[in-house]
Coordinates of C-alpha atoms in Angstrom, one line a residue:
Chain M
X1 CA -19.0 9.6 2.5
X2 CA -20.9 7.7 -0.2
X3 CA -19.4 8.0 -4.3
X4 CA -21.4 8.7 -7.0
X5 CA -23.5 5.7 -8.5
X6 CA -21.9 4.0 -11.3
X7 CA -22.3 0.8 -13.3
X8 CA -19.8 -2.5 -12.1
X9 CA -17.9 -5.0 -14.2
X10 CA -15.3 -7.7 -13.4
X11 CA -14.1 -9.0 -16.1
X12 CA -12.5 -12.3 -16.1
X13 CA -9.7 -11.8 -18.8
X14 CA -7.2 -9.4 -19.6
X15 CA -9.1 -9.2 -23.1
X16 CA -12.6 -9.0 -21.5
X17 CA -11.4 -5.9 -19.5
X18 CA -10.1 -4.1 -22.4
X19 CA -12.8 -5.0 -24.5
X20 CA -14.9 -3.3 -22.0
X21 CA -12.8 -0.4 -22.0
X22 CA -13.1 0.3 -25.4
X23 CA -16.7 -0.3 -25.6
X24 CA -17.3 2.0 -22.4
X25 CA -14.7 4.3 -23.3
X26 CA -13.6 7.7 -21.2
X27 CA -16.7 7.3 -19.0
X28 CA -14.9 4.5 -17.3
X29 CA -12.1 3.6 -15.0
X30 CA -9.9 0.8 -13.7
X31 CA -10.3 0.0 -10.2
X32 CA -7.3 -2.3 -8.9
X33 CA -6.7 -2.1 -5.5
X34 CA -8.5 0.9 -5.1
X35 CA -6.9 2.1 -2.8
X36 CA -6.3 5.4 -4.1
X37 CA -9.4 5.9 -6.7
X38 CA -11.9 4.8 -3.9
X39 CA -11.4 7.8 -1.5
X40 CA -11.1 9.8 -4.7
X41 CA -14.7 8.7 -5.2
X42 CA -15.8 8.9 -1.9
X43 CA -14.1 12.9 -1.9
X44 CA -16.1 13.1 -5.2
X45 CA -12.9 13.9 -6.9
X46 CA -13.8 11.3 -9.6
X47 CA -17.1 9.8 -10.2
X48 CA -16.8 7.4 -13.4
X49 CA -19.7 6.0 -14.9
X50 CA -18.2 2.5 -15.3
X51 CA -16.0 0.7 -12.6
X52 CA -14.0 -2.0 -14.5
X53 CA -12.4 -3.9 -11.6
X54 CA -9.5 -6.2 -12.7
X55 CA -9.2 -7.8 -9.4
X56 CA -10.8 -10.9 -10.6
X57 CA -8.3 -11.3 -13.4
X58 CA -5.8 -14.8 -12.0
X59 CA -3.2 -13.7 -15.1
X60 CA -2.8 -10.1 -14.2
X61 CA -1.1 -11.2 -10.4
X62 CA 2.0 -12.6 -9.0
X63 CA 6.0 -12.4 -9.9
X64 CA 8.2 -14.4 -12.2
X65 CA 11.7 -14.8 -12.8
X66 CA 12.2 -14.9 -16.5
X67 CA 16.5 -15.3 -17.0
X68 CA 17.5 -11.6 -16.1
X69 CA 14.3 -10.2 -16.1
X70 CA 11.6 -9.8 -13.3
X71 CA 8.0 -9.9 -14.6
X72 CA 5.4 -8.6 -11.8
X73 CA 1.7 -8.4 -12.6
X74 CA -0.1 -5.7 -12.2
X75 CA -2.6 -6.5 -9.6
X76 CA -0.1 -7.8 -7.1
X77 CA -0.4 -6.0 -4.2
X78 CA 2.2 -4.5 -1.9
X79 CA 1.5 -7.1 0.6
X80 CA 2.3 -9.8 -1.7
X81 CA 5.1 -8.3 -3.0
X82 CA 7.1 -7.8 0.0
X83 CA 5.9 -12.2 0.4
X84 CA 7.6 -12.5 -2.8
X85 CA 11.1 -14.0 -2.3
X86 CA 11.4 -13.8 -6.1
X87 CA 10.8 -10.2 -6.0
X88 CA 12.6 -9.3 -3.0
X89 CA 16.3 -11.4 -3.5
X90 CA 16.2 -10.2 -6.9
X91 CA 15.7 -6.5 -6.1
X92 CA 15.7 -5.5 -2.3
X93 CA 14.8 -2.2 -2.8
X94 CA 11.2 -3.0 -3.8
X95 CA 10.8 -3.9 -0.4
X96 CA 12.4 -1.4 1.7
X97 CA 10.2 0.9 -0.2
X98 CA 6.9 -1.0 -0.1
X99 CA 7.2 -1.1 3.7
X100 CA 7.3 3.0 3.4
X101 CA 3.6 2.6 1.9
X102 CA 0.9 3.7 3.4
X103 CA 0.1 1.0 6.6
X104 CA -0.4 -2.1 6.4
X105 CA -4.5 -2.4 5.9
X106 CA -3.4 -0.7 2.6
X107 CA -0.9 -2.8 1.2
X108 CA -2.7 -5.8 1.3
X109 CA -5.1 -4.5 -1.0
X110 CA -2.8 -1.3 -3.1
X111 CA -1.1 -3.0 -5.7
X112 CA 1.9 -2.5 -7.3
X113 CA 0.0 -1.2 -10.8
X114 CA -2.0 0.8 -9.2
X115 CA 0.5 2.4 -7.5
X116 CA 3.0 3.3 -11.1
X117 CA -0.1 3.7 -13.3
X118 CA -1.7 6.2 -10.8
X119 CA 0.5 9.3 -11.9
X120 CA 0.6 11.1 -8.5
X121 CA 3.6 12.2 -7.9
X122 CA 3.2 10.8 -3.9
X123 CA 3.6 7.2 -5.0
X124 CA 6.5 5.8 -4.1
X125 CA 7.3 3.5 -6.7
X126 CA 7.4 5.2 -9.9
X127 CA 10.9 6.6 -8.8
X128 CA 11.8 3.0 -7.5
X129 CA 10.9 2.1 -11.4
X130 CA 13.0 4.6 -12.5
X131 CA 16.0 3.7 -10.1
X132 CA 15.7 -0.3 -11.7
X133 CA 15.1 1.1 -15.3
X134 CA 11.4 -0.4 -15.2
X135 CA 9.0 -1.1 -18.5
X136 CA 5.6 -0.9 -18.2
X137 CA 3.1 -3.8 -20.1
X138 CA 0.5 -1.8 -21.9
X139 CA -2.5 -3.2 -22.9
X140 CA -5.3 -2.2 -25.0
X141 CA -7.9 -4.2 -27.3
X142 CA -5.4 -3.2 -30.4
X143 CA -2.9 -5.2 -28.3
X144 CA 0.1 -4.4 -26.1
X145 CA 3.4 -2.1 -26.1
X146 CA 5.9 -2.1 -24.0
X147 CA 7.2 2.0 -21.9
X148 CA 9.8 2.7 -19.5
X149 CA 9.1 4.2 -16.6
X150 CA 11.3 6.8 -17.3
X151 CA 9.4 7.9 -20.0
X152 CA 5.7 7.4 -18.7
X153 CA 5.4 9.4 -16.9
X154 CA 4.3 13.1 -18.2
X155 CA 2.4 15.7 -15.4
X156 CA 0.2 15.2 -12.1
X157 CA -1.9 12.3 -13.1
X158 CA -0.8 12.6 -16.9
X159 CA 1.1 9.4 -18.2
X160 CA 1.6 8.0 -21.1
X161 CA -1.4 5.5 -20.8
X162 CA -3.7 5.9 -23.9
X163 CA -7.3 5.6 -23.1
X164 CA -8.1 2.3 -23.5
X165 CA -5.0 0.6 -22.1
X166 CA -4.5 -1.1 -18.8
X167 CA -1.1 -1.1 -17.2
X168 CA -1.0 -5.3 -17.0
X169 CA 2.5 -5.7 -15.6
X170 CA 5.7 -4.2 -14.8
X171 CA 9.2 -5.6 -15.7
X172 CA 12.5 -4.8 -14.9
X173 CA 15.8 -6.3 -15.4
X174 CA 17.3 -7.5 -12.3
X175 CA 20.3 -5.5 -10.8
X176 CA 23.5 -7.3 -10.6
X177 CA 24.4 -9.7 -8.0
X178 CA 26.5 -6.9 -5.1
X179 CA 24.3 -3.9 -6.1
X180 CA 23.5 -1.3 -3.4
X181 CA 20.0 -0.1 -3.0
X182 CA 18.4 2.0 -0.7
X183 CA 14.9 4.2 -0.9
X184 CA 14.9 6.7 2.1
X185 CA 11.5 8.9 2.8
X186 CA 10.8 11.7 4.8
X187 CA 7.2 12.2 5.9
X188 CA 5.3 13.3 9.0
X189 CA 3.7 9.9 10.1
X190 CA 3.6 6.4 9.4
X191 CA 0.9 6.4 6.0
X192 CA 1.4 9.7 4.7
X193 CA 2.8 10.9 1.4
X194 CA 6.8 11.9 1.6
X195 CA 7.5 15.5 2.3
X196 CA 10.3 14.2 0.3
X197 CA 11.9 10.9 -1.3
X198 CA 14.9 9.0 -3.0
X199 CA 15.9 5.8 -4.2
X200 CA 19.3 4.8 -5.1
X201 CA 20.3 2.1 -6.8
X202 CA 24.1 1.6 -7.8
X203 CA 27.2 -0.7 -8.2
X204 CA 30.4 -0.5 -6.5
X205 CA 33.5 -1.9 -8.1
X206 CA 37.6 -1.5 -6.3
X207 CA 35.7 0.9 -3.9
X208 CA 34.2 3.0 -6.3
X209 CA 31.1 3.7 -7.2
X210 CA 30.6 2.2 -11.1
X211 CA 27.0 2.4 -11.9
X212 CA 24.1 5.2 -10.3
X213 CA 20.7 5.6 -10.3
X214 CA 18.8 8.0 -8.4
X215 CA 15.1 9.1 -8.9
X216 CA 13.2 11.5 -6.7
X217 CA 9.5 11.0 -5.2
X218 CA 7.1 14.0 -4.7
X219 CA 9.6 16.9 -5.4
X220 CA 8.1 17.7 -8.2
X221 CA 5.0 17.3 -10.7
X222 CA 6.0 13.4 -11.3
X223 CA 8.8 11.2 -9.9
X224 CA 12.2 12.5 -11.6
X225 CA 15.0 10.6 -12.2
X226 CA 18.1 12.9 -10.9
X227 CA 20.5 12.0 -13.9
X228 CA 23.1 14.3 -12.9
X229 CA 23.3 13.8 -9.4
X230 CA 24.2 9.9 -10.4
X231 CA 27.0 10.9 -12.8
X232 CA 28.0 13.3 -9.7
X233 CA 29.1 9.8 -7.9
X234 CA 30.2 8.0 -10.6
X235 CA 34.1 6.8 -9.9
X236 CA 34.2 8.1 -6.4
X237 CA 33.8 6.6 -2.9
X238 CA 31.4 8.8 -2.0
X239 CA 33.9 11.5 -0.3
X240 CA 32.3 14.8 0.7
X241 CA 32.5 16.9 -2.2
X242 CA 31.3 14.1 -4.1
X243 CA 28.0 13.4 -2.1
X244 CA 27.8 17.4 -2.0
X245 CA 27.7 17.5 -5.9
X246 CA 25.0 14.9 -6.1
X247 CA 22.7 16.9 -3.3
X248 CA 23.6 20.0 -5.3
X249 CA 22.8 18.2 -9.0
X250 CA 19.3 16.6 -7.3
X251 CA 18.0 19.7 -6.1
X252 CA 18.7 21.6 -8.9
X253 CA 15.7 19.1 -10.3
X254 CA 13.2 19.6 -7.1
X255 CA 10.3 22.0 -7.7
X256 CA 8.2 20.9 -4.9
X257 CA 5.2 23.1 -3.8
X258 CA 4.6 24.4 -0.8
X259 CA 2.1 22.4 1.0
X260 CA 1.3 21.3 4.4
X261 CA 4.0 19.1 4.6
X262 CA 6.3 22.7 4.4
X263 CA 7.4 25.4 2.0
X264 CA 8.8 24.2 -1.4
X265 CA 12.5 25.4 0.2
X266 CA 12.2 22.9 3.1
X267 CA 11.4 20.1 0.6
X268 CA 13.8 20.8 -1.5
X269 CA 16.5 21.5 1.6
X270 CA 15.3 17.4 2.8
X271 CA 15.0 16.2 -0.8
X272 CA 19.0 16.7 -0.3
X273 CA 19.0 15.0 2.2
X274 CA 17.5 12.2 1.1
X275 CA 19.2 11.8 -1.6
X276 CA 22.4 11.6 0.9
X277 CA 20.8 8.7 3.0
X278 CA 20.3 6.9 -0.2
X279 CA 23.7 7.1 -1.6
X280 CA 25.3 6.3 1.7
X281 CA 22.9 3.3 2.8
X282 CA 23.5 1.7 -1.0
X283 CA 27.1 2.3 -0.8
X284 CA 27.5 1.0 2.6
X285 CA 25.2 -2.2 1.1
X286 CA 26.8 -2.5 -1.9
X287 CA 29.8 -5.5 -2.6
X288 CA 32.7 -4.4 -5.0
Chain W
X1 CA -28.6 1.9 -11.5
X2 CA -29.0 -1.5 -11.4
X3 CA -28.1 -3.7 -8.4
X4 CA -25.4 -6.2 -7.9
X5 CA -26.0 -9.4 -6.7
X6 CA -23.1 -10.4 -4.2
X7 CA -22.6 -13.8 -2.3
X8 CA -20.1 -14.0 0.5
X9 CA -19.5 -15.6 4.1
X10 CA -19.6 -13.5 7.1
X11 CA -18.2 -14.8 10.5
X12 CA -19.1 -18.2 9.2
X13 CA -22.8 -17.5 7.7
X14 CA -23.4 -17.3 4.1
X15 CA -25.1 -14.2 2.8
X16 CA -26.7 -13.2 0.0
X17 CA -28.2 -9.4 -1.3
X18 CA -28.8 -7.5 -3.9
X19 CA -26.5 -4.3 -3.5
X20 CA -26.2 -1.1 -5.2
X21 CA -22.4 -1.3 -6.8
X22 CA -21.2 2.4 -4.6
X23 CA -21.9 1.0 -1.5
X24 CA -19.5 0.3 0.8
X25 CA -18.1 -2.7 2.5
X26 CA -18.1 -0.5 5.6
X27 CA -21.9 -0.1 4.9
X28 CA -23.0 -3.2 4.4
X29 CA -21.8 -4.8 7.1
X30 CA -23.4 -2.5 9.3
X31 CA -26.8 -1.3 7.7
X32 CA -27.4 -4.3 5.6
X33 CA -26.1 -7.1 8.6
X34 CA -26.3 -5.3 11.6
X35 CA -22.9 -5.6 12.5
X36 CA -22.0 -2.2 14.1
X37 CA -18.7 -3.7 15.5
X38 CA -17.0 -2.3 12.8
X39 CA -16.8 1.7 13.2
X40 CA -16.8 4.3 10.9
X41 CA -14.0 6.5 12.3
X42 CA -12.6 8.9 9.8
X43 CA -14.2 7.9 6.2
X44 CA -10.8 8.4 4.7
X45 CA -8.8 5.4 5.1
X46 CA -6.7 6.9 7.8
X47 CA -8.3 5.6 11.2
X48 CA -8.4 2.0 10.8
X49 CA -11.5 1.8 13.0
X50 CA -13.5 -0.3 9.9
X51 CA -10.8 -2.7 9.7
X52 CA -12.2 -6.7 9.5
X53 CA -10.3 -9.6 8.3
X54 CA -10.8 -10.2 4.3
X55 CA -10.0 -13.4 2.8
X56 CA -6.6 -13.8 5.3
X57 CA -6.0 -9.9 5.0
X58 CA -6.7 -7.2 7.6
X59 CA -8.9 -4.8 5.1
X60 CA -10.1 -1.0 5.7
X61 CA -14.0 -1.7 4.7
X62 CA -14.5 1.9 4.4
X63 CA -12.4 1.7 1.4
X64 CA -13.7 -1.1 -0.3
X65 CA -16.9 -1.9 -2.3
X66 CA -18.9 -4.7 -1.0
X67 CA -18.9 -6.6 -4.5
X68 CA -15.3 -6.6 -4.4
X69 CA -16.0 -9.0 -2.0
X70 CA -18.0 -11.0 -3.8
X71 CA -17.1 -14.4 -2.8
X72 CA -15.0 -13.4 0.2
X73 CA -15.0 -15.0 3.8
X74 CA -15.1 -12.2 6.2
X75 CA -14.4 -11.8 9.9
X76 CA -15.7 -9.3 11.9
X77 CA -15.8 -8.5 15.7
X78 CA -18.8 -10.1 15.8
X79 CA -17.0 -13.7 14.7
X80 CA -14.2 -13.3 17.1
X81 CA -15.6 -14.6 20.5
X82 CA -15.3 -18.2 20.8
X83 CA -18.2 -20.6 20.3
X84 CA -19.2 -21.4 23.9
X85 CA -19.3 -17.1 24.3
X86 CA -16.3 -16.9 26.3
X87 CA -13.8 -14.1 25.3
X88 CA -11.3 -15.1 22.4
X89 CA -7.5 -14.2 23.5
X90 CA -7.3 -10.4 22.2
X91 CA -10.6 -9.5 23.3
X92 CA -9.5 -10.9 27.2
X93 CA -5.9 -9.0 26.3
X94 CA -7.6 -6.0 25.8
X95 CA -9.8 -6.2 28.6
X96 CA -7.5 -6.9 31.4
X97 CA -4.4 -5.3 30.1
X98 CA -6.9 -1.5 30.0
X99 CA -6.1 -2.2 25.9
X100 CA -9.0 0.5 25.7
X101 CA -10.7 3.8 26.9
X102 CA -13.2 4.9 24.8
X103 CA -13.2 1.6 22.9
X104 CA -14.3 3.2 19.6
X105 CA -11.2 2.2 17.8
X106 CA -10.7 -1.2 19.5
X107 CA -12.9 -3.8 17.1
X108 CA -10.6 -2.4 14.3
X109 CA -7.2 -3.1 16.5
X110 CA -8.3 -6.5 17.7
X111 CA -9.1 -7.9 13.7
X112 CA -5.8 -6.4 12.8
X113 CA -3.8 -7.6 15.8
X114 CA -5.7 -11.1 14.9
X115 CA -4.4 -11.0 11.5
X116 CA -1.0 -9.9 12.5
X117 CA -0.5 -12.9 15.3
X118 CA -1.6 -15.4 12.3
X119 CA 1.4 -14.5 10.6
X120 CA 3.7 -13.1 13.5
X121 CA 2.8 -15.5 16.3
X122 CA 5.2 -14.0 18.7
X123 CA 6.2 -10.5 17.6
X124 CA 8.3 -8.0 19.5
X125 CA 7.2 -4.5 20.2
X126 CA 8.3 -3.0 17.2
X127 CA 6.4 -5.3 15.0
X128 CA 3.5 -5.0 16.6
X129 CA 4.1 -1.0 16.7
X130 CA 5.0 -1.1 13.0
X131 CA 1.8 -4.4 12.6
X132 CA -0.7 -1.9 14.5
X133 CA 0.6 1.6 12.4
X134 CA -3.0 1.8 10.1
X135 CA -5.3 1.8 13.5
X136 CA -5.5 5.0 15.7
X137 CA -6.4 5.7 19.1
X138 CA -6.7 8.7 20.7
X139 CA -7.0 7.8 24.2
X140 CA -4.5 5.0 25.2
X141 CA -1.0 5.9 23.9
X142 CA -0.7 2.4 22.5
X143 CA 0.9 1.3 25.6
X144 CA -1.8 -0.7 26.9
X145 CA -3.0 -1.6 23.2
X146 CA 0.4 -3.2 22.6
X147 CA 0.9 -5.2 26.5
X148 CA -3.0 -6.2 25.2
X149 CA -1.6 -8.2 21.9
X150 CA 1.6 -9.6 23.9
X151 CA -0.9 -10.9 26.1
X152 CA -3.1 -12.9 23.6
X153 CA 0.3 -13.9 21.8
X154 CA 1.4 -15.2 24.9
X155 CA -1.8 -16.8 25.2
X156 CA -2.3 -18.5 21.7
X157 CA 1.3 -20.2 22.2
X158 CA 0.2 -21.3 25.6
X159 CA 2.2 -19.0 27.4
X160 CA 1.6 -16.6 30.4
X161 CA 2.5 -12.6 30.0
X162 CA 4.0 -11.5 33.3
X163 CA 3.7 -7.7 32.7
X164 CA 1.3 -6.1 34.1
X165 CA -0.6 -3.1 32.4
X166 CA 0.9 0.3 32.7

């Protein structure tokens, strides 16, 4: 399969690229990784005059540790990611779900901006994002802002990206030192997209459990973050009735399709039991 | 459209064209170099038969424009042997451990086993399993596929494999 001609540019500079953008406006796309837009090409499922590849751009890659806060560029790619000691001390669960991505040709070149800026709901790490309370670095040539990932993301494929702006990196602050993690996918072979997905991140204090997140990937139109089947955890150790209220709370927010990884009840029936795993894997990981 | 002029090394030799910027990686290696070691297998990023090393990084070239590579050292099949033509360790652990049948997806396993032995010089079963997870092959069952890459990691740390194939 051969995509649709179109004109190339690899710009140098974070500025350069949105420069470009703005002068080539809605006839043009970013290509990171490409992981994701390439076959979309090659389907014919978008053919954009312009490519502006940012792969060439040294300040848009690798992790930092900045105090509390970890700041990871947006070109970094999965690969790199899970190499990132930085990364992966600070926040584990970034790589127990970047191992769940696609296979391994994939992640050395999918990158972690790619992945959160995409906007399909089959990406695993805008819930992870929403689990560690994530901001997204905006760019455009009228210069930067700053969006949580709980609030960028708005339909299939619909964010809050403006035309113009580049996702240029992703920060988050790190968990506390004992926090339980755990992202737990469902899918029908090694590369797919879940059938369903949930991340947990939490902390655990006198046996309890004192803080919860929980998000949700590819249950619904975007990656939800399951607000009320964390508070459903909140002070208890996880007993039955406890776990049951979270499964209940999280699928109350599931409104998968049917598709051929099943019928929207079977997804929403192991969305539950996701969300389950997760709890039970943090809590078991979790010091307090 | 106008052509992009891309420079990079292949299995050792510079080369140099003029490209258009859609065509793939995939592509270029085989109708612009003539090297048809590299297969096309499914076209969607699935199969894993394309695969060649990129810059230290096993890399579906299907999915991949050729001036992304622009500057890139690249290994194919084709740059695996070793210099005096005899058979470099995976190819040999292929061959004598029955690592193939139809061989159509085996240029694609050998450059990602040879990326996954630089960084996992002696890897158990499950990490080759989970190293080998973005190749297919429809005739083998992996059994033979994985024996094949213990036998050339046996054989890159001077070792000897004792199994025999299955």
């Amino acid at each position: 399969m051969i995509p649709g001609p179109f004109s190339y540019h690899r710009p140098k500079s974070i500025s350069e690229a949105t420069g470009l953008l703005a002068d080539l406006g809605e006839q043009s796309r970013v290509l990171a990784g490409g992981q994701s837009l390439i076959p979309m090409m090659k389907l014919r499922l978008a053919a954009p005059e312009h490519l502006i590849d940012i792969g060439a751009i040294a300040e848009l890659k690798g992790v930092q540790r900045k105090g509390s806060t970890l700041v990871i560029g947006a070109t970094t790619t999965q690969h790199e990611l899970q190499q990132s000691k930085v990364a992966t001390d600070a926040a584990p669960i970034l790589l127990e779900a970047s191992l769940l991505i696609a296979d391994p040709q994939v992640r050395y070149v999918g990158t972690l901006g790619g992945n959160v800026a995409n906007g399909d709901p089959g990406n695993d790490m805008p819930a992870v994002m929403m689990c560690l309370d994530a901001t997204y670095r905006l760019t455009g040539s009228g210069g930067s802002r700053s969006v949580k990932a709980r609030d960028f993301y708005q339909g299939t494929y619909v964010t809050a990206l403006k035309p113009g702006e580049i996702v240029t990196a992703i920060e988050m602050p790190v968990p506390p030192a004992g926090h339980g993690w755990a992202y737990e996918k469902l899918k029908r072979k090694i590369g797919d997209y879940a059938t369903a997905a949930a991340g947990a991140v939490l902390t655990v204090s006198r046996g309890k459990v004192a803080t919860c997140t929980i998000a949700l990937s590819n249950l619904s139109d975007t990656a939800v973050l399951a607000t009320d089947a964390a508070k459903a955890v909140i002070g208890t150790a996880l007993e039955k009735p406890a776990v049951e209220a979270a499964m209940k709370a999280a699928r109350a927010v599931m409104s998968p399709a049917s598709d051929t990884r099943g019928t929207s009840d079977y997804r929403i029936h192991v969305g539950g039991i996701m969300v389950e795993r997760a709890l039970k894997k943090a809590f078991s990981r979790a010091k307090g | 459209m106008a052509k992009a002029h891309v420079k990079m090394t292949v299995n050792g030799k510079e080369v140099e064209s003029l490209v258009e910027p859609r065509t793939l990686l995939i592509h270029y290696l085989r109708e612009h170099l003539n090297l048809t070691g590299p297969h096309i297998g499914c076209d969607t990023t699935h199969c894993g038969a394309c695969t060649i090393d990129m810059d230290g990084k096993s890399v579906k070239s299907c999915t991949v424009f050729t001036v992304q590579a622009e500057g890139a050292s690249i290994t194919t099949i084709e740059g695996m042997a070793n210099p005096d033509g005899s058979l470099h360790a995976l190819q040999e652990g292929f061959r004598i451990m029955h690592g193939l049948q139809c061989g159509f997806c085996t240029p694609g396993m050998i450059m990602r086993a040879h990326r996954l032995l630089q960084e996992i010089p002696n890897p158990s079963e499950d990490q080759i399993r989970f190293g080998i997870a973005g190749n297919l092959c429809r005739c083998t069952g992996y059994q033979n596929i994985v024996k094949a890459i213990q036998y050339a990691a046996a054989k890159l740390r001077g070792e000897t494999f004792a199994e025999a194939a299955e």
